[in-house]
Amino acid sequence: MICQLIGATKVYPMGDLTVVALRGIDVGVESGEFTAFAGPSGSGKSTALNLIGCLDRPTEGRVMVDGRDVATLTDGALGELRAKRIGFIFQSFNLIPVLTAAENVDLALRLAGVTENRAARVEKSLVDVGLKDLLHRRPAQLSGGQQQRVAIARALVKNPAIIIADEPTANLDSSNGEAILDLMREMNERDGVTFLFSTHDPMVMGRARRVVRLKDGAIVGEERRA
Amino acid sequence: MIFLIGLAARNLARNLRRTVITSVAVVAGVAIMVLGWGLVDGLDDNVLRAARTTYASEVILRPDGYPDDGMRYPLDEAALIPDSLRSELDKTGAWTARTVFPGRIVRGSESQHISVWAYDSATETQVFDRDGWKVTGAWPAPGKTEIALGSGLARLMELKVGDEVVIEGRTRDGAINALGYTVAGIVRVDNSSIDALGVWMEAATAQDLAQLNGVRTHIAVAPKGSVAAAKTELSGMGWTALTVSEECDDLIAMNRIRRKSIGTVVVMIMLIAATGIANTVIMATFERIREIGTLLALGMPRADVRALFLLEGGIMGLAAGILGAAIGGSAVLYWQRHGIDLSQQVDEVGANIAMSTMVYTHFSWLPLLLSLTFGVAIAVGASLWPATQASRIVPADAVKAD
Ligand SMILES: Nc1ncnc2c1ncn2[C@@H]1O[C@H](COP(=O)(O)OP(=O)(O)OP(=O)(O)O)[C@@H](O)[C@H]1O
Ligand SMILES: [Mg+2]
């Protein structure tokens, strides 16, 4: 088990009120999975991914990464854990605008503390996502699909235990979205990269080998496919 | 760190327009500080130079009780030089004595209040470098009824070399004399108070006009040894000795006030600059919340995120500071070499200040380094709060911000 939520609850304060985004859910991700969190808007998909990705802490319950309870970790240690073990792909790509494609990918390696062989690894991962000719373009000079490929390369380059992708195709047209999913799936099948993503999109859900359904902050079902 | 500096520089370059606009106040503040400092230092030099080269040399003696404001020259207060002082003066170094007394210059129906500078040409040149003065025509020849006019006075009275004038003087017993003289020369010693109202004549020539009988109002000394020692040795013989810097104390104190007001202006400009920089860094953090979230998500330590924004402010301050120091410094260097010539203005308004009409700014590294440090400190200080706020963002919220 790479990551696990145990009785995870997330409550957001909203002025005097509170919003319960997750109600004590239990879910885990094994190495090599290609899993989607599905559910209507507001069901808690993003919240769950944020907890698993250690971008936020639960109000109650536990988050385990590599068998360790992350509640015991300081913000700094949590950052290091993210840098080394967790890759992220965001809905809006989130590349650093002043850095080129290669520099964006290199940044992930640098923050993961990798000092050796960086240039070669950066180039390889950008070639793997089909961008071998666009290494030195800035994000503004790339299409949305290309930017998301850079983001995948950035997540991939450090060989993380898991790549978390919150609606990775939501800002792409359907053919680009499909291509991105194909790329992720290919990496999962060929190299055993673990992916955990969320989506509304039935097409995307169709590609997942395991779908966890959420509603109102609770898990309401789960399917596995071959 | 080098990576962060590069990133910060690129972010600044990306918003070049805003960066430049924000930096203008820092550039101006630093440039004004450097230039103002150089100018006031230059004025200090100027005041000292004017005193040293035109009337005080290194040590100036006046009879005890004689006014030292440089405005009044009462002949009543003039005194003989006692033999004891005379021999002490000879031991100390080169010296010359002058008698300055009030009078009027008359030409036709026009007349003008003047100060007569009666000198002893034999010793005068041992103390003062007359070659440094600008003389049109010639110095009065000994034994002739000739005078030299201050350049400002000549212009005011529209007098030329060779003109005949009448000088009125008053003896120590109050008798009024009026004698005719020929203008032999027009002299600019480059001390406005002398050039504006001074009339030069040999002490022997002045004898007929004012019955000086050997009384003197000023002794200028160029000591062989230390100035302080000379001052001590020449004191207590009926005459009061001042070193040239003591002589200029009042004017230099005025310059200190000038320096303070420049400082106030600079601080005000820098406060404006600080608000601008703080504002720009706050804007940058708001615009880039998603980017900050991403950096944190990728595992960048919070301290580095904070450092990134501090660097953006700091680099802005440094670049603007360097530019400001370069502008201010070059201006100071230029005017140090070429001087600012105020003679036209001074002659026109007839200003009567004991300073040279050529102001040479004074270049030194101290104000450059200080203002640069000040600029960077202000910029970093102004970025502190926004940078700290930026580093405290929760990455989960920030990665989705738009
Ligand atoms: N930072 C926050 N502050 C307050 N409430 C929040 C915050 N983030 C999420 N919520 C609330 O928590 C609930 C779950 O939100 P979450 O973003 O996890 O849903 P989601 O399943 O990802 O929805 P979507 O498909 O629209 O992205 C929602 O009701 C949402 O309004
Ligand atoms: Mg969501």
XYZ file of C-alpha atoms and ligand atoms in Angstrom:
660
model
C 0.000 0.000 0.000
C 1.510 3.318 -1.094
C -1.115 5.687 0.238
C -4.068 5.232 2.466
C -6.818 7.309 4.046
C -8.132 5.858 7.286
C -11.338 7.402 8.601
C -10.342 10.654 6.904
C -12.614 13.597 7.584
C -12.161 17.088 6.217
C -14.183 19.991 7.518
C -13.788 23.440 6.012
C -14.785 26.470 8.021
C -17.104 28.763 6.066
C -17.591 31.860 8.146
C -19.669 30.750 11.116
C -20.659 27.540 9.358
C -18.598 24.554 8.373
C -18.624 22.406 5.262
C -17.958 18.717 5.686
C -16.108 17.766 2.518
C -15.162 14.225 3.550
C -16.912 12.072 6.121
C -14.476 9.517 7.481
C -13.537 7.680 4.313
C -11.247 4.650 4.089
C -9.441 4.081 0.854
C -5.984 2.920 -0.204
C -3.924 2.808 -3.371
C -1.563 -0.077 -4.187
C 1.497 0.167 -6.326
C 0.723 -0.127 -10.045
C -2.905 0.935 -9.784
C -4.651 3.140 -12.335
C -7.479 4.445 -10.223
C -10.096 7.167 -10.644
C -12.149 8.990 -8.054
C -15.520 9.682 -9.641
C -18.543 11.536 -8.416
C -20.604 14.654 -8.880
C -19.278 18.115 -8.299
C -18.717 18.814 -4.631
C -18.578 15.132 -3.722
C -15.098 15.469 -2.236
C -12.859 14.072 -4.995
C -10.372 16.942 -4.910
C -10.377 17.013 -1.140
C -9.522 13.312 -1.004
C -6.737 13.701 -3.579
C -5.294 16.649 -1.662
C -5.136 14.592 1.502
C -3.527 11.628 -0.223
C -1.096 13.986 -1.954
C -0.197 15.605 1.387
C -1.168 19.040 0.090
C -3.461 19.411 3.094
C -4.036 17.708 6.410
C -7.260 15.926 7.500
C -9.454 17.338 10.240
C -9.778 13.834 11.624
C -8.474 10.392 10.682
C -5.127 9.433 9.279
C -3.178 9.716 6.052
C -0.583 7.000 5.550
C 2.166 7.264 2.950
C 4.689 4.446 2.652
C 3.173 3.047 5.841
C 3.884 6.217 7.786
C 1.315 8.485 9.416
C 1.984 11.887 7.874
C 0.385 13.683 10.848
C 3.716 13.181 12.610
C 5.585 15.060 9.880
C 6.374 18.764 9.942
C 5.457 20.982 6.990
C 9.057 20.772 5.860
C 9.157 16.983 6.018
C 5.824 16.842 4.234
C 7.280 19.011 1.467
C 10.219 16.670 1.151
C 7.877 13.694 0.997
C 5.936 15.347 -1.836
C 9.128 16.286 -3.620
C 10.481 12.744 -3.604
C 7.466 10.430 -3.597
C 4.470 12.177 -5.141
C 4.023 13.595 -8.615
C 1.229 16.022 -9.412
C -0.687 16.785 -12.573
C -3.097 19.699 -12.257
C -6.246 20.599 -14.088
C -4.736 23.940 -15.226
C -1.291 22.461 -15.954
C 0.411 24.797 -13.438
C 3.720 25.118 -15.222
C 6.029 27.879 -13.997
C 5.561 30.509 -16.706
C 9.097 31.902 -16.695
C 10.704 28.476 -17.054
C 11.027 26.483 -20.285
C 9.562 23.006 -20.621
C 12.911 21.466 -19.754
C 13.456 23.830 -16.821
C 9.997 23.044 -15.469
C 10.805 19.352 -15.536
C 14.250 19.968 -14.104
C 12.705 21.937 -11.223
C 10.954 18.780 -9.996
C 14.262 16.885 -9.995
C 16.048 19.740 -8.279
C 13.408 19.919 -5.534
C 13.565 16.140 -5.137
C 17.231 16.596 -4.336
C 18.503 14.862 -7.463
C 21.925 16.153 -8.426
C 23.181 13.626 -10.938
C 22.295 13.112 -14.531
C 19.488 15.617 -14.451
C 19.742 16.881 -18.010
C 19.545 13.377 -19.452
C 16.595 12.452 -17.257
C 14.780 15.654 -18.163
C 15.284 15.047 -21.843
C 14.222 11.421 -21.617
C 10.998 12.227 -19.815
C 10.110 14.979 -22.286
C 10.823 12.606 -25.169
C 8.617 10.004 -23.459
C 5.672 12.410 -23.537
C 6.338 13.251 -27.189
C 7.857 16.715 -26.812
C 11.409 16.124 -27.931
C 11.399 19.202 -30.176
C 9.840 21.603 -27.685
C 12.311 21.385 -24.825
C 13.136 25.068 -24.785
C 9.697 26.551 -25.219
C 8.060 28.491 -22.472
C 4.554 27.400 -21.377
C 2.972 30.365 -23.180
C 4.427 29.014 -26.432
C 2.802 25.608 -25.952
C -0.761 24.384 -26.535
C -2.844 23.158 -23.605
C -2.233 19.542 -24.578
C 1.505 20.154 -24.862
C 1.557 21.934 -21.495
C -0.166 18.994 -19.855
C 2.434 16.687 -21.417
C 5.156 18.819 -19.860
C 3.292 18.506 -16.557
C 3.223 14.711 -16.964
C 6.951 14.715 -17.709
C 7.511 16.873 -14.638
C 5.524 14.440 -12.467
C 7.193 11.415 -13.999
C 10.817 12.470 -14.088
C 11.502 11.846 -10.415
C 10.089 8.286 -10.486
C 7.514 8.996 -7.770
C 5.629 6.302 -5.912
C 2.371 7.775 -7.164
C 1.164 10.449 -9.552
C -1.941 12.308 -8.444
C -3.951 14.053 -11.117
C -7.031 16.115 -10.233
C -9.143 16.310 -13.396
C -6.151 16.253 -15.727
C -8.283 16.484 -18.858
C -10.866 19.034 -17.761
C -9.124 21.914 -19.533
C -8.465 19.971 -22.741
C -10.680 19.194 -25.725
C -11.799 15.574 -25.991
C -9.136 14.380 -28.425
C -6.342 15.988 -26.425
C -7.894 14.653 -23.240
C -7.991 11.162 -24.671
C -4.382 11.403 -25.814
C -3.301 12.432 -22.331
C -5.203 9.526 -20.786
C -3.654 7.144 -23.311
C -0.235 8.433 -22.403
C -0.884 7.944 -18.684
C -2.279 4.484 -19.216
C 0.665 3.533 -21.403
C 3.081 4.569 -18.694
C 1.099 2.648 -16.147
C 1.117 -0.502 -18.244
C 4.640 -0.288 -19.581
C 6.523 1.077 -16.545
C 4.113 0.296 -13.721
C 3.662 3.963 -12.768
C 0.885 4.324 -10.208
C -1.808 6.882 -11.086
C -4.647 8.222 -9.001
C -6.902 10.746 -10.677
C -10.335 12.270 -10.448
C -12.807 12.986 -13.177
C -16.386 13.749 -14.160
C -15.821 12.503 -17.651
C -17.278 9.054 -18.531
C -14.598 8.597 -21.206
C -11.864 9.101 -18.648
C -13.644 6.870 -16.139
C -13.794 4.236 -18.840
C -9.999 4.079 -18.989
C -9.585 3.537 -15.259
C -8.969 0.033 -13.980
C -10.487 0.885 -10.642
C -13.147 3.517 -10.047
C -14.009 4.735 -6.550
C -17.331 6.557 -6.447
C -17.864 9.395 -4.027
C -20.993 11.260 -3.034
C -21.398 13.918 -0.367
C -18.000 13.154 1.043
C -18.517 9.440 1.377
C -17.550 6.423 -0.723
C -20.688 4.998 -2.291
C -19.241 2.314 -4.552
C -16.251 0.823 -6.223
C -15.593 -1.042 -9.491
C -12.568 -2.904 -10.762
C -11.878 -3.834 -14.352
C -9.199 -5.844 -16.010
C 20.039 30.004 -4.153
C 21.469 30.797 -7.586
C 18.426 29.105 -9.023
C 16.136 31.280 -6.889
C 17.996 34.423 -7.957
C 17.576 33.437 -11.602
C 13.901 32.726 -11.079
C 13.394 36.040 -9.285
C 15.208 37.934 -12.044
C 13.073 36.290 -14.717
C 9.902 37.132 -12.856
C 10.990 40.759 -12.676
C 11.875 40.777 -16.359
C 8.495 39.280 -17.170
C 6.808 42.331 -15.647
C 9.435 44.750 -16.864
C 7.141 47.732 -17.126
C 5.877 47.375 -13.605
C 9.377 46.665 -12.325
C 10.731 49.802 -13.962
C 7.924 52.024 -12.740
C 8.319 50.681 -9.213
C 12.081 51.203 -9.315
C 11.997 54.827 -10.434
C 11.544 56.130 -6.904
C 14.516 54.089 -5.673
C 16.638 55.326 -8.572
C 15.658 58.907 -7.772
C 16.170 58.523 -4.028
C 19.622 57.010 -4.385
C 20.697 59.447 -7.105
C 19.556 62.447 -5.055
C 21.294 61.114 -1.969
C 24.589 60.603 -3.812
C 24.417 63.905 -5.670
C 23.248 65.885 -2.659
C 25.991 64.421 -0.519
C 28.615 65.165 -3.163
C 27.309 68.694 -3.529
C 27.331 69.464 0.179
C 30.788 67.921 0.565
C 31.750 70.086 -2.388
C 30.303 73.141 -0.653
C 32.347 72.317 2.449
C 35.456 72.108 0.282
C 34.425 75.270 -1.484
C 33.967 77.277 1.698
C 37.321 76.109 3.006
C 39.020 76.737 -0.326
C 37.589 80.244 -0.601
C 38.771 81.114 2.897
C 42.150 79.455 2.489
C 43.069 80.969 -0.870
C 41.721 84.487 -0.417
C 42.078 85.709 3.143
C 42.770 83.158 5.857
C 45.478 80.856 4.581
C 45.839 78.119 7.265
C 45.550 80.296 10.348
C 43.883 83.697 10.560
C 44.440 86.248 13.319
C 42.226 89.170 14.127
C 42.641 91.695 16.932
C 40.879 90.493 20.101
C 37.244 91.618 19.930
C 37.283 92.210 16.178
C 34.098 90.858 14.520
C 34.652 87.626 12.567
C 31.363 87.556 10.694
C 32.978 88.777 7.470
C 30.303 91.461 7.109
C 31.722 94.419 9.053
C 35.255 95.712 8.989
C 35.439 98.404 11.663
C 38.694 100.288 11.438
C 38.299 101.280 15.120
C 39.017 97.703 16.085
C 42.185 97.443 14.012
C 45.373 97.019 15.997
C 49.120 97.261 15.751
C 51.041 94.033 15.580
C 53.130 93.815 18.753
C 56.798 92.883 18.316
C 56.327 89.712 20.369
C 53.672 88.528 17.910
C 55.776 89.643 14.968
C 58.718 87.484 16.048
C 56.424 84.543 16.813
C 54.899 84.936 13.347
C 58.339 84.939 11.735
C 59.153 81.716 13.575
C 55.893 80.072 12.568
C 56.150 80.487 8.812
C 55.071 82.811 6.045
C 52.574 85.509 7.000
C 51.029 88.639 5.658
C 48.873 91.333 7.228
C 46.000 93.205 5.698
C 43.792 96.060 6.753
C 40.221 95.934 5.615
C 38.087 99.038 6.110
C 34.787 100.392 4.748
C 34.583 103.112 2.167
C 32.700 104.372 -0.875
C 33.648 104.379 -4.507
C 32.428 107.340 -6.523
C 32.321 107.744 -10.249
C 30.388 110.695 -11.580
C 27.008 110.684 -9.892
C 27.216 107.014 -8.944
C 28.605 105.746 -5.711
C 28.768 102.400 -4.029
C 29.630 101.086 -0.617
C 32.897 99.079 -0.683
C 35.487 97.350 1.478
C 39.057 98.388 0.905
C 41.562 95.542 1.120
C 44.893 97.106 1.906
C 47.732 94.619 1.524
C 51.490 94.470 1.699
C 52.630 93.176 -1.691
C 56.039 92.131 -0.354
C 54.611 89.465 1.970
C 51.241 88.918 0.264
C 52.683 86.647 -2.430
C 54.480 84.479 0.124
C 51.124 83.475 1.598
C 48.660 83.645 -1.275
C 49.026 82.171 -4.705
C 48.112 85.144 -6.845
C 48.447 83.020 -9.971
C 45.302 81.242 -8.859
C 43.423 84.533 -9.101
C 42.157 85.972 -12.341
C 43.599 89.402 -12.986
C 42.622 91.607 -15.915
C 45.149 94.433 -16.300
C 47.742 94.561 -13.517
C 48.094 94.782 -9.765
C 48.521 98.396 -8.544
C 52.154 99.466 -8.864
C 53.725 100.398 -5.498
C 53.994 104.117 -5.002
C 51.309 105.024 -7.528
C 47.714 105.992 -6.800
C 46.370 102.818 -8.340
C 43.808 100.300 -7.247
C 42.438 96.950 -8.382
C 38.705 96.310 -8.330
C 36.849 93.148 -7.403
C 35.324 91.671 -10.564
C 31.747 91.922 -9.308
C 32.204 95.537 -8.264
C 33.745 96.417 -11.643
C 30.798 94.899 -13.420
C 28.316 96.622 -11.106
C 29.921 100.052 -11.612
C 30.736 99.352 -15.259
C 34.383 100.182 -14.652
C 37.293 99.195 -16.871
C 41.043 99.134 -16.529
C 42.339 102.695 -16.885
C 39.203 104.369 -15.499
C 39.564 107.101 -12.899
C 37.559 106.866 -9.703
C 37.306 108.560 -6.337
C 37.484 106.534 -3.138
C 36.113 107.950 0.072
C 37.541 106.693 3.313
C 37.326 107.599 6.950
C 40.342 107.776 9.209
C 40.367 106.320 12.688
C 39.622 109.755 14.153
C 36.555 110.114 11.908
C 37.981 112.540 9.315
C 36.684 111.890 5.808
C 39.092 111.745 2.891
C 38.334 111.459 -0.803
C 41.169 110.718 -3.201
C 41.402 109.941 -6.902
C 42.765 106.591 -8.163
C 43.350 104.860 -11.469
C 41.969 101.374 -11.985
C 45.043 99.275 -12.767
C 43.383 95.894 -12.699
C 40.232 93.896 -12.160
C 40.649 90.883 -9.887
C 38.607 87.781 -9.306
C 39.949 85.905 -6.271
C 36.906 83.654 -6.397
C 35.500 84.550 -3.034
C 32.172 86.208 -3.693
C 32.230 88.445 -0.656
C 35.565 89.959 -1.725
C 34.915 90.042 -5.458
C 31.526 91.694 -5.016
C 32.579 94.703 -2.940
C 36.368 94.660 -2.627
C 38.833 97.311 -3.709
C 42.520 96.324 -3.512
C 45.314 98.758 -2.785
C 48.829 98.712 -1.341
C 48.865 99.413 2.406
C 51.231 102.301 1.711
C 48.712 103.776 -0.723
C 45.947 103.414 1.848
C 47.960 105.420 4.342
C 46.924 108.677 2.688
C 43.297 107.646 2.531
C 42.737 106.311 6.030
C 45.787 107.182 8.117
C 46.332 103.540 9.020
C 49.654 104.174 10.756
C 50.414 100.467 10.830
C 47.161 99.107 12.250
C 45.986 95.858 10.782
C 42.733 93.866 10.833
C 43.823 90.473 9.502
C 46.951 88.351 9.589
C 47.034 85.266 7.366
C 49.603 82.634 8.265
C 50.956 79.699 6.278
C 52.788 77.764 8.987
C 55.730 75.513 8.227
C 54.598 72.986 10.845
C 51.249 71.903 12.209
C 48.308 74.257 11.979
C 47.055 73.459 15.456
C 50.475 74.156 16.977
C 50.722 77.436 15.077
C 47.346 78.476 16.389
C 48.388 77.790 19.987
C 51.694 79.580 19.634
C 50.131 82.681 18.088
C 47.389 83.028 20.680
C 47.331 85.338 23.677
C 49.228 88.317 22.260
C 46.267 90.627 21.761
C 45.195 88.811 18.631
C 42.800 85.893 18.281
C 43.904 82.991 16.105
C 41.568 80.609 14.290
C 42.435 77.717 12.052
C 40.834 77.920 8.644
C 38.343 75.171 9.532
C 37.324 76.998 12.716
C 36.994 80.146 10.639
C 34.543 78.312 8.368
C 32.586 76.642 11.173
C 29.457 78.698 10.636
C 29.211 78.060 6.940
C 30.011 74.388 7.415
C 27.319 74.192 10.072
C 24.923 75.546 7.456
C 26.038 72.762 5.173
C 25.266 70.280 7.906
C 21.721 71.592 7.933
C 21.641 71.293 4.146
C 22.803 67.702 4.468
C 20.039 67.009 6.954
C 17.371 68.434 4.682
C 18.691 66.396 1.776
C 18.515 63.393 4.111
C 14.892 64.190 4.898
C 14.026 64.445 1.223
C 15.807 61.160 0.531
C 14.019 59.400 3.382
C 10.691 60.667 2.072
C 11.440 59.485 -1.449
C 12.578 56.146 -0.068
C 9.341 55.782 1.893
C 7.432 56.368 -1.317
C 9.720 53.822 -2.960
C 9.081 51.347 -0.141
C 5.308 51.643 -0.544
C 5.692 51.117 -4.271
C 7.845 48.053 -3.824
C 5.605 46.580 -1.130
C 2.638 47.160 -3.413
C 4.342 45.505 -6.366
C 5.431 42.481 -4.361
C 1.916 42.139 -2.894
C 0.499 42.256 -6.410
C 3.027 39.691 -7.558
C 2.092 37.300 -4.756
C -1.626 37.675 -5.477
C -1.147 37.141 -9.192
C 0.999 34.116 -8.629
C -0.847 32.237 -5.883
C -1.246 29.223 -8.173
C 2.445 29.305 -8.977
C 3.310 29.503 -5.277
C 0.989 26.545 -4.622
C 2.684 24.598 -7.399
C 6.160 25.299 -6.043
C 5.028 24.153 -2.603
C 3.329 21.073 -4.075
C 6.568 20.192 -5.863
C 8.225 20.334 -2.459
C 9.902 23.730 -2.451
C 10.523 24.649 1.218
C 8.437 27.547 2.491
C 11.605 29.436 3.347
C 12.619 29.291 -0.311
C 9.268 30.618 -1.455
C 9.726 33.485 0.962
C 13.272 34.013 -0.251
C 12.036 34.108 -3.851
C 9.837 37.132 -3.198
C 12.407 38.800 -0.976
C 14.871 38.385 -3.813
C 12.438 39.918 -6.260
C 12.165 42.986 -4.049
C 15.875 42.960 -3.271
C 17.034 42.623 -6.876
C 14.698 45.447 -7.816
C 16.213 47.575 -5.045
C 19.757 46.594 -6.001
C 19.330 47.246 -9.715
C 17.565 50.537 -9.079
C 20.146 51.425 -6.451
C 23.045 50.709 -8.794
C 21.404 52.779 -11.505
C 20.683 55.621 -9.086
C 24.209 55.484 -7.674
C 25.615 55.444 -11.211
C 23.562 58.476 -12.218
C 24.283 60.385 -9.012
C 27.926 59.281 -8.997
C 28.550 60.300 -12.610
C 26.997 63.690 -11.997
C 29.211 64.136 -8.942
C 32.287 63.028 -10.899
C 31.437 65.335 -13.787
C 30.981 68.380 -11.590
C 33.995 67.412 -9.555
C 36.021 67.783 -12.730
C 34.268 70.664 -14.447
C 32.698 72.456 -11.517
C 29.401 74.275 -11.412
C 30.072 77.889 -12.358
C 27.816 80.182 -10.368
C 29.731 83.381 -11.179
C 27.072 84.685 -13.565
C 24.281 84.211 -11.031
C 26.353 85.474 -8.130
C 27.472 88.613 -9.988
C 23.940 89.323 -11.112
C 22.373 89.133 -7.678
C 25.492 90.567 -6.087
C 25.592 87.795 -3.522
C 28.001 88.450 -0.726
C 28.958 85.045 0.614
C 32.429 83.991 1.590
C 32.535 81.212 -0.954
C 33.837 80.510 -4.371
C 31.568 80.870 -7.365
C 32.961 77.609 -8.722
C 31.380 74.739 -6.843
C 33.202 71.482 -7.330
C 31.229 68.488 -6.113
C 33.161 66.039 -4.023
C 33.151 62.376 -5.013
C 33.490 59.692 -2.351
C 32.456 56.050 -2.176
C 30.775 56.294 1.213
C 27.497 57.900 0.084
C 27.441 55.546 -2.898
C 27.710 52.455 -0.731
C 25.428 53.855 1.954
C 22.671 54.811 -0.435
C 22.955 51.518 -2.256
C 22.674 49.602 1.014
C 19.810 51.864 2.027
C 18.005 51.212 -1.269
C 18.392 47.448 -1.006
C 17.416 47.441 2.681
C 14.287 49.471 1.943
C 13.358 47.129 -0.909
C 13.916 43.950 1.094
C 12.157 45.461 4.105
C 9.160 46.371 2.006
C 8.999 42.829 0.571
C 9.230 41.138 3.948
C 5.567 41.088 4.816
C 4.180 40.079 1.415
C 6.888 37.430 0.989
C 6.116 35.935 4.392
C 2.395 35.879 3.640
C 3.050 34.186 0.310
C 5.080 31.432 1.936
C 2.240 30.584 4.346
C -0.281 29.597 1.705
C -1.917 26.152 1.990
C -0.824 24.400 -1.215
C -4.133 22.538 -1.663
C -6.049 25.806 -2.093
C -3.302 27.603 -3.967
C -2.796 25.112 -6.794
C -6.364 25.744 -7.923
C -6.367 29.537 -7.637
C -6.946 31.493 -10.821
N -10.999 25.449 0.560
C -12.271 25.186 0.790
N -12.962 25.950 1.636
C -14.274 25.691 1.877
N -14.935 24.706 1.316
C -14.307 23.922 0.452
C -12.951 24.121 0.135
N -12.590 23.179 -0.759
C -13.675 22.432 -0.988
N -14.722 22.856 -0.279
C -16.039 22.267 -0.227
O -15.879 20.912 0.066
C -16.765 20.122 -0.728
C -15.949 19.128 -1.542
O -15.198 19.853 -2.493
P -14.241 19.160 -3.534
O -13.500 20.251 -4.217
O -13.450 18.111 -2.873
O -15.267 18.511 -4.531
P -14.991 17.846 -5.931
O -15.588 16.513 -5.863
O -13.564 17.939 -6.261
O -15.832 18.766 -6.892
P -15.547 19.175 -8.400
O -15.897 17.996 -9.215
O -16.462 20.319 -8.622
O -14.104 19.535 -8.466
C -17.555 21.083 -1.573
O -18.800 21.312 -0.964
C -16.741 22.336 -1.556
O -17.555 23.464 -1.655
Mg -12.436 18.955 -7.726
